[in-house]
Coordinates of N, CA and C and ligand atoms in Angstrom, one line a residue:
X1 N 32.2 -3.5 -56.7 CA 33.0 -4.5 -57.5 C 34.4 -4.5 -57.1
X2 N 34.9 -3.3 -56.5 CA 36.3 -3.3 -56.0 C 36.3 -4.1 -54.7
X3 N 37.1 -5.2 -54.8 CA 37.2 -6.2 -53.6 C 38.6 -6.1 -53.1
X4 N 38.8 -6.9 -52.0 CA 40.1 -7.1 -51.4 C 40.3 -8.6 -51.2
X5 N 41.5 -9.0 -51.3 CA 41.8 -10.5 -51.1 C 43.1 -10.7 -50.4
X6 N 43.2 -11.7 -49.6 CA 44.5 -12.0 -48.9 C 45.3 -13.1 -49.7
X7 N 46.6 -12.7 -50.0 CA 47.5 -13.6 -50.6 C 48.7 -13.9 -49.7
X8 N 49.1 -15.2 -49.7 CA 50.3 -15.6 -48.9 C 51.2 -16.1 -49.9
X9 N 52.5 -15.8 -49.9 CA 53.5 -16.5 -50.6 C 54.0 -17.5 -49.5
X10 N 53.7 -18.8 -49.6 CA 54.0 -19.7 -48.6 C 55.5 -20.0 -48.4
X11 N 55.9 -20.7 -47.4 CA 57.3 -20.9 -47.1 C 58.0 -21.5 -48.3
X12 N 57.4 -22.4 -49.1 CA 58.1 -23.0 -50.2 C 58.4 -21.9 -51.3
X13 N 57.5 -21.0 -51.5 CA 57.7 -19.9 -52.4 C 58.8 -18.9 -51.9
X14 N 58.8 -18.6 -50.7 CA 59.8 -17.7 -50.0 C 61.2 -18.4 -50.2
X15 N 61.3 -19.7 -49.8 CA 62.6 -20.4 -49.8 C 63.1 -20.6 -51.2
X16 N 62.2 -20.7 -52.1 CA 62.7 -20.9 -53.5 C 63.1 -19.6 -54.1
X17 N 62.9 -18.5 -53.4 CA 63.3 -17.1 -53.8 C 62.6 -16.7 -55.1
X18 N 61.3 -17.0 -55.2 CA 60.4 -16.5 -56.3 C 59.4 -15.5 -55.8
X19 N 59.6 -14.9 -54.7 CA 58.6 -13.9 -54.1 C 58.5 -12.8 -55.1
X20 N 59.6 -12.2 -55.6 CA 59.5 -11.1 -56.5 C 58.8 -11.5 -57.8
X21 N 59.1 -12.6 -58.4 CA 58.4 -13.1 -59.6 C 56.9 -13.2 -59.4
X22 N 56.5 -13.7 -58.3 CA 55.1 -13.9 -58.0 C 54.4 -12.5 -57.8
X23 N 55.0 -11.7 -57.1 CA 54.4 -10.3 -56.8 C 54.3 -9.6 -58.2
X24 N 55.3 -9.8 -59.0 CA 55.3 -9.1 -60.4 C 54.1 -9.5 -61.2
X25 N 53.7 -10.8 -61.1 CA 52.5 -11.2 -61.8 C 51.2 -10.5 -61.3
X26 N 51.1 -10.2 -60.0 CA 50.0 -9.5 -59.5 C 50.1 -8.1 -59.9
X27 N 51.2 -7.5 -59.8 CA 51.4 -6.0 -60.2 C 51.0 -5.8 -61.6
X28 N 51.5 -6.7 -62.6 CA 51.3 -6.6 -64.0 C 49.8 -6.4 -64.4
X29 N 48.9 -7.1 -63.7 CA 47.5 -7.0 -64.1 C 46.8 -5.8 -63.5
X30 N 47.6 -5.0 -62.7 CA 47.1 -3.7 -62.2 C 46.3 -3.7 -60.9
X31 N 46.3 -4.9 -60.2 CA 45.7 -4.8 -58.9 C 46.7 -4.1 -57.9
X32 N 46.2 -3.6 -56.9 CA 47.0 -2.7 -56.0 C 47.3 -3.4 -54.7
X33 N 48.6 -3.4 -54.3 CA 49.1 -4.0 -53.0 C 48.8 -2.9 -52.0
X34 N 47.8 -3.2 -51.1 CA 47.5 -2.2 -50.1 C 48.1 -2.6 -48.7
X35 N 48.7 -3.8 -48.6 CA 49.3 -4.1 -47.3 C 50.3 -5.3 -47.6
X36 N 51.4 -5.3 -46.9 CA 52.4 -6.4 -47.2 C 53.3 -6.5 -46.0
X37 N 53.6 -7.8 -45.6 CA 54.6 -8.0 -44.5 C 55.0 -9.4 -44.5
X38 N 56.2 -9.7 -43.8 CA 56.6 -11.1 -43.6 C 56.3 -11.6 -42.3
X39 N 55.7 -12.8 -42.1 CA 55.3 -13.3 -40.8 C 55.7 -14.8 -40.8
X40 N 56.1 -15.2 -39.6 CA 56.4 -16.7 -39.3 C 55.3 -17.1 -38.3
X41 N 54.3 -17.8 -38.8 CA 53.2 -18.1 -37.9 C 53.4 -19.4 -37.2
X42 N 52.7 -19.5 -36.0 CA 52.8 -20.8 -35.2 C 51.6 -21.7 -35.5
X43 N 51.5 -22.8 -34.8 CA 50.5 -23.8 -35.0 C 49.1 -23.2 -34.7
X44 N 49.0 -22.4 -33.6 CA 47.6 -21.9 -33.3 C 47.1 -20.9 -34.4
X45 N 48.0 -20.1 -34.9 CA 47.6 -19.2 -36.0 C 47.2 -20.0 -37.2
X46 N 48.0 -21.1 -37.6 CA 47.6 -21.9 -38.7 C 46.3 -22.5 -38.5
X47 N 45.9 -22.9 -37.3 CA 44.5 -23.5 -37.1 C 43.4 -22.4 -37.3
X48 N 43.8 -21.2 -37.0 CA 42.8 -20.1 -37.3 C 42.7 -19.9 -38.8
X49 N 43.8 -19.8 -39.5 CA 43.8 -19.5 -40.9 C 43.2 -20.7 -41.7
X50 N 43.5 -21.9 -41.4 CA 43.0 -23.1 -42.1 C 41.9 -23.8 -41.3
X51 N 41.0 -23.0 -40.6 CA 40.0 -23.6 -39.7 C 39.1 -24.6 -40.5
X52 N 38.8 -24.3 -41.7 CA 37.9 -25.3 -42.5 C 38.6 -26.6 -42.7
X53 N 39.9 -26.7 -42.6 CA 40.7 -27.9 -42.9 C 41.2 -28.7 -41.7
X54 N 41.1 -28.1 -40.5 CA 41.7 -28.7 -39.3 C 41.4 -30.1 -39.0
X55 N 40.2 -30.5 -39.4 CA 39.8 -32.0 -39.1 C 40.1 -32.9 -40.3
X56 N 40.7 -32.4 -41.4 CA 41.0 -33.2 -42.6 C 42.2 -34.0 -42.4
X57 N 42.3 -35.1 -43.1 CA 43.5 -35.9 -43.0 C 44.8 -35.3 -43.4
X58 N 44.8 -34.3 -44.3 CA 46.0 -33.7 -44.8 C 46.4 -32.5 -43.9
X59 N 45.6 -32.2 -42.9 CA 45.9 -31.0 -42.1 C 47.2 -31.0 -41.4
X60 N 47.7 -32.1 -40.7 CA 49.0 -32.1 -40.0 C 50.1 -31.8 -41.0
X61 N 50.1 -32.3 -42.2 CA 51.1 -31.9 -43.2 C 51.0 -30.5 -43.6
X62 N 49.8 -29.9 -43.7 CA 49.6 -28.6 -44.1 C 50.1 -27.6 -43.0
X63 N 49.8 -28.0 -41.8 CA 50.3 -27.1 -40.6 C 51.8 -27.1 -40.6
X64 N 52.4 -28.3 -40.7 CA 53.9 -28.4 -40.7 C 54.5 -27.5 -41.9
X65 N 53.8 -27.5 -43.0 CA 54.4 -26.8 -44.2 C 54.2 -25.3 -43.9
X66 N 53.1 -24.8 -43.4 CA 52.8 -23.3 -43.4 C 53.6 -22.7 -42.2
X67 N 54.0 -23.5 -41.3 CA 54.8 -23.0 -40.1 C 56.3 -23.2 -40.2
X68 N 56.7 -23.8 -41.4 CA 58.1 -24.2 -41.4 C 59.1 -23.0 -41.7
X69 N 58.5 -21.9 -42.1 CA 59.3 -20.7 -42.3 C 58.4 -19.5 -42.5
X70 N 59.0 -18.3 -42.7 CA 58.2 -17.2 -42.8 C 57.4 -17.2 -44.2
X71 N 56.3 -16.5 -44.2 CA 55.5 -16.3 -45.4 C 55.4 -14.8 -45.7
X72 N 55.2 -14.4 -46.9 CA 55.0 -13.0 -47.3 C 53.4 -12.9 -47.4
X73 N 52.9 -12.0 -46.6 CA 51.4 -11.8 -46.6 C 51.1 -10.5 -47.3
X74 N 50.0 -10.5 -48.1 CA 49.7 -9.2 -48.7 C 48.2 -9.2 -48.9
X75 N 47.7 -7.9 -48.9 CA 46.3 -7.7 -49.3 C 46.3 -7.0 -50.6
X76 N 45.6 -7.5 -51.5 CA 45.5 -6.9 -52.9 C 44.1 -6.4 -53.1
X77 N 44.0 -5.3 -53.8 CA 42.7 -4.6 -54.0 C 42.5 -4.4 -55.5
X78 N 41.3 -4.7 -56.0 CA 41.1 -4.5 -57.4 C 39.6 -5.0 -57.8
X79 N 39.3 -4.8 -59.0 CA 38.0 -5.1 -59.5 C 37.9 -6.7 -59.6
X80 N 36.9 -7.3 -58.9 CA 36.8 -8.7 -58.9 C 38.0 -9.4 -58.5
X81 N 38.8 -8.8 -57.6 CA 40.2 -9.3 -57.4 C 40.2 -10.7 -56.8
X82 N 39.2 -11.1 -56.1 CA 39.2 -12.5 -55.5 C 39.3 -13.5 -56.6
X83 N 38.4 -13.4 -57.5 CA 38.3 -14.3 -58.7 C 39.6 -14.2 -59.6
X84 N 40.0 -13.0 -59.8 CA 41.2 -12.7 -60.7 C 42.4 -13.4 -60.1
X85 N 42.6 -13.2 -58.8 CA 43.9 -13.7 -58.2 C 43.8 -15.3 -58.2
X86 N 42.7 -15.8 -57.9 CA 42.5 -17.3 -58.0 C 42.9 -17.8 -59.3
X87 N 42.5 -17.1 -60.4 CA 42.7 -17.5 -61.8 C 44.3 -17.4 -62.0
X88 N 44.9 -16.3 -61.6 CA 46.4 -16.2 -61.8 C 47.1 -17.3 -61.0
X89 N 46.6 -17.7 -59.8 CA 47.3 -18.6 -58.9 C 47.1 -20.0 -59.5
X90 N 45.9 -20.4 -60.0 CA 45.6 -21.7 -60.6 C 45.1 -22.7 -59.6
X91 N 44.8 -23.9 -60.1 CA 44.1 -24.9 -59.3 C 45.0 -25.3 -58.2
X92 N 44.3 -25.9 -57.1 CA 45.0 -26.2 -55.9 C 46.2 -27.2 -56.1
X93 N 45.9 -28.2 -57.0 CA 47.0 -29.2 -57.2 C 47.8 -28.8 -58.5
X94 N 49.0 -28.5 -58.3 CA 49.9 -28.1 -59.4 C 49.7 -29.0 -60.7
X95 N 49.5 -30.3 -60.5 CA 49.4 -31.1 -61.7 C 48.1 -30.9 -62.5
X96 N 47.2 -30.2 -61.9 CA 45.9 -29.8 -62.6 C 45.9 -28.4 -63.0
X97 N 46.9 -27.6 -62.4 CA 46.9 -26.1 -62.7 C 47.4 -25.9 -64.1
X98 N 46.7 -25.0 -64.8 CA 47.0 -24.7 -66.2 C 48.4 -24.0 -66.3
X99 N 49.1 -24.3 -67.5 CA 50.3 -23.6 -67.7 C 49.9 -22.1 -67.8
X100 N 50.9 -21.3 -67.3 CA 50.6 -19.8 -67.3 C 50.1 -19.4 -65.9
X101 N 49.6 -20.3 -65.1 CA 49.3 -19.9 -63.7 C 50.5 -20.1 -62.8
X102 N 50.5 -19.5 -61.7 CA 51.7 -19.6 -60.8 C 51.9 -21.1 -60.4
X103 N 50.8 -21.8 -59.9 CA 51.0 -23.2 -59.5 C 51.3 -24.1 -60.7
X104 N 50.8 -23.8 -61.9 CA 51.1 -24.6 -63.1 C 52.5 -24.4 -63.6
X105 N 53.0 -23.2 -63.4 CA 54.4 -22.8 -63.9 C 55.5 -23.2 -63.0
X106 N 55.2 -23.2 -61.7 CA 56.3 -23.4 -60.7 C 56.3 -24.7 -60.0
X107 N 55.3 -25.5 -60.3 CA 55.3 -26.9 -59.6 C 54.5 -27.8 -60.5
X108 N 54.5 -29.1 -60.1 CA 53.8 -30.1 -60.9 C 53.2 -31.2 -60.2
X109 N 53.4 -31.3 -58.9 CA 53.0 -32.5 -58.1 C 51.5 -32.6 -57.9
X110 N 51.0 -33.8 -57.6 CA 49.6 -34.0 -57.3 C 49.4 -34.1 -55.8
X111 N 48.1 -33.9 -55.3 CA 47.8 -34.1 -53.9 C 48.0 -35.6 -53.6
X112 N 47.7 -36.5 -54.5 CA 47.9 -37.9 -54.2 C 49.3 -38.3 -53.9
X113 N 50.2 -37.7 -54.7 CA 51.6 -38.0 -54.5 C 52.1 -37.3 -53.1
X114 N 51.8 -36.1 -52.9 CA 52.2 -35.4 -51.7 C 51.6 -36.1 -50.4
X115 N 50.3 -36.3 -50.5 CA 49.6 -36.9 -49.3 C 50.1 -38.3 -49.0
X116 N 50.4 -39.1 -49.9 CA 50.9 -40.4 -49.6 C 52.3 -40.4 -48.9
X117 N 53.0 -39.3 -49.1 CA 54.2 -39.0 -48.4 C 54.0 -38.3 -47.1
X118 N 52.7 -38.1 -46.7 CA 52.3 -37.3 -45.5 C 52.8 -35.9 -45.6
X119 N 52.9 -35.4 -46.8 CA 53.3 -34.0 -47.0 C 52.1 -33.2 -47.6
X120 N 52.2 -31.9 -47.3 CA 51.2 -31.0 -48.0 C 51.6 -30.8 -49.4
X121 N 50.6 -30.4 -50.2 CA 50.9 -30.0 -51.6 C 51.6 -28.7 -51.6
X122 N 52.8 -28.7 -52.1 CA 53.6 -27.4 -52.0 C 53.2 -26.6 -53.3
X123 N 52.3 -25.7 -53.2 CA 51.8 -25.0 -54.3 C 52.0 -23.5 -54.3
X124 N 53.0 -23.1 -53.5 CA 53.6 -21.7 -53.4 C 52.8 -20.6 -52.9
X125 N 51.5 -20.6 -53.2 CA 50.7 -19.4 -52.9 C 49.3 -19.8 -52.3
X126 N 48.9 -19.0 -51.3 CA 47.5 -19.1 -50.9 C 46.8 -17.8 -51.4
X127 N 45.5 -18.0 -51.8 CA 44.7 -16.9 -52.1 C 43.3 -17.1 -51.6
X128 N 42.6 -16.1 -51.0 CA 41.3 -16.3 -50.5 C 40.4 -16.8 -51.7
X129 N 39.4 -17.7 -51.3 CA 38.6 -18.3 -52.3 C 37.3 -17.6 -52.5
X130 N 36.7 -16.9 -51.5 CA 35.4 -16.3 -51.6 C 35.5 -14.9 -50.8
X131 N 34.5 -14.1 -51.1 CA 34.4 -12.8 -50.4 C 34.4 -13.0 -48.9
X132 N 33.6 -14.0 -48.4 CA 33.6 -14.2 -47.0 C 34.9 -14.6 -46.4
X133 N 35.6 -15.5 -47.1 CA 36.9 -16.0 -46.7 C 37.9 -14.8 -46.7
X134 N 37.8 -14.0 -47.7 CA 38.7 -12.9 -47.8 C 38.6 -11.9 -46.7
X135 N 37.3 -11.6 -46.3 CA 37.1 -10.7 -45.2 C 37.6 -11.3 -43.9
X136 N 37.4 -12.5 -43.6 CA 37.8 -13.2 -42.4 C 39.4 -13.3 -42.4
X137 N 40.0 -13.6 -43.5 CA 41.4 -13.8 -43.6 C 42.2 -12.4 -43.4
X138 N 41.6 -11.4 -44.1 CA 42.3 -10.1 -43.9 C 42.2 -9.6 -42.5
X139 N 41.1 -9.8 -41.9 CA 41.0 -9.5 -40.4 C 41.9 -10.2 -39.5
X140 N 42.2 -11.5 -39.9 CA 43.1 -12.3 -39.1 C 44.5 -11.9 -39.3
X141 N 44.9 -11.5 -40.5 CA 46.4 -11.2 -40.8 C 46.8 -9.8 -40.7
X142 N 45.8 -8.9 -40.9 CA 46.3 -7.5 -40.9 C 45.4 -6.6 -40.0
X143 N 46.0 -5.6 -39.3 CA 45.3 -4.6 -38.5 C 44.9 -3.5 -39.5
X144 N 43.8 -2.8 -39.2 CA 43.3 -1.8 -40.2 C 44.4 -0.8 -40.5
X145 N 45.2 -0.4 -39.6 CA 46.2 0.6 -39.9 C 47.4 0.1 -40.7
X146 N 47.4 -1.2 -41.0 CA 48.4 -1.8 -41.9 C 48.0 -1.8 -43.3
X147 N 46.8 -1.3 -43.6 CA 46.3 -1.3 -45.0 C 46.3 0.2 -45.4
X148 N 46.7 0.4 -46.6 CA 46.9 1.8 -47.1 C 46.1 2.1 -48.3
X149 N 45.7 3.4 -48.3 CA 45.0 3.9 -49.4 C 45.8 4.9 -50.2
X150 N 46.1 4.6 -51.5 CA 46.9 5.5 -52.3 C 46.6 5.3 -53.8
X151 N 47.1 6.1 -54.6 CA 46.8 6.0 -56.1 C 48.0 5.4 -56.8
X152 N 47.6 4.6 -57.8 CA 48.7 4.0 -58.7 C 48.4 4.5 -60.1
X153 N 49.3 4.2 -61.1 CA 49.1 4.6 -62.5 C 47.8 3.9 -63.0
X154 N 47.5 2.7 -62.4 CA 46.4 1.9 -62.9 C 45.1 2.7 -62.6
X155 N 45.1 3.5 -61.6 CA 43.9 4.3 -61.3 C 43.6 5.3 -62.4
X156 N 44.7 5.7 -63.1 CA 44.6 6.6 -64.2 C 44.4 5.9 -65.6
X157 N 45.1 4.8 -65.8 CA 45.1 4.1 -67.1 C 44.3 2.9 -67.3
X158 N 44.0 2.2 -66.3 CA 43.3 0.9 -66.5 C 41.9 0.8 -65.8
X159 N 41.6 1.7 -65.0 CA 40.3 1.6 -64.3 C 39.3 2.6 -65.0
Ligands
CDP201 O1 44.8 -23.3 -51.4 P1 43.4 -23.7 -52.0 O2 42.3 -22.8 -51.6 O3 43.5 -23.8 -53.5 O4 43.1 -25.2 -51.5 P2 42.4 -25.7 -50.2 O5 41.5 -26.9 -50.7 O6 41.8 -24.6 -49.5 O7 43.5 -26.4 -49.4 C1 44.4 -25.6 -48.7 C2 45.9 -26.1 -48.9 O8 46.0 -27.4 -48.3 C3 46.3 -26.3 -50.3 O9 46.7 -25.1 -51.0 C4 47.4 -27.3 -50.2 O10 48.6 -26.7 -49.9 C5 46.9 -28.1 -49.0 N1 46.3 -29.4 -49.5 C6 47.0 -30.6 -49.3 O11 48.1 -30.6 -48.9 N2 46.4 -31.8 -49.6 C7 45.1 -31.8 -50.1 N3 44.6 -33.0 -50.5 C8 44.4 -30.6 -50.3 C9 45.0 -29.4 -49.9
MG202 MG1 41.2 -22.6 -49.8

């Protein structure tokens, strides 16, 4: 039941200087940050990360957005963490994301609006969608020695 997931604070989140606020939301629920770094990825890396989207019409805008500046990448560990983090992050389109979610609280635009301007939906955060996606993404972004095993107070009080 203890899973791992990959989370990125995308360039829009970093440039809006809400990295700390976003990380705080993850820390508050008790999931553990087991790896974290800042990376500025290139077009080839984007095609690996977003391989399922490369042929889609919105991909050029997505690649431009994810490579326009550095991202903060992290691996989070916890019980059902993939599902929990997707819930905290909210729906892909900010205009559909519920209030209280990161995308619902920090943005409001629709894919229709962004895509008609040939832009990607700026929704601040990426989070793995499935166990399979999480495993592949963690392998792409982190070396095994960049992931750490340690105890937090949640290991005592919430697990
Ligand atoms: O990020 P998430 O898994 O929620 O959504 P996705 O369907 O895997 O799409 C990846 C990213 O592509 C989204 O987070 C958006 O930034 C972008 N996107 C877009 O710009 N326009 C769309 N019509 C769909 C997705
Ligand atoms: Mg996705």
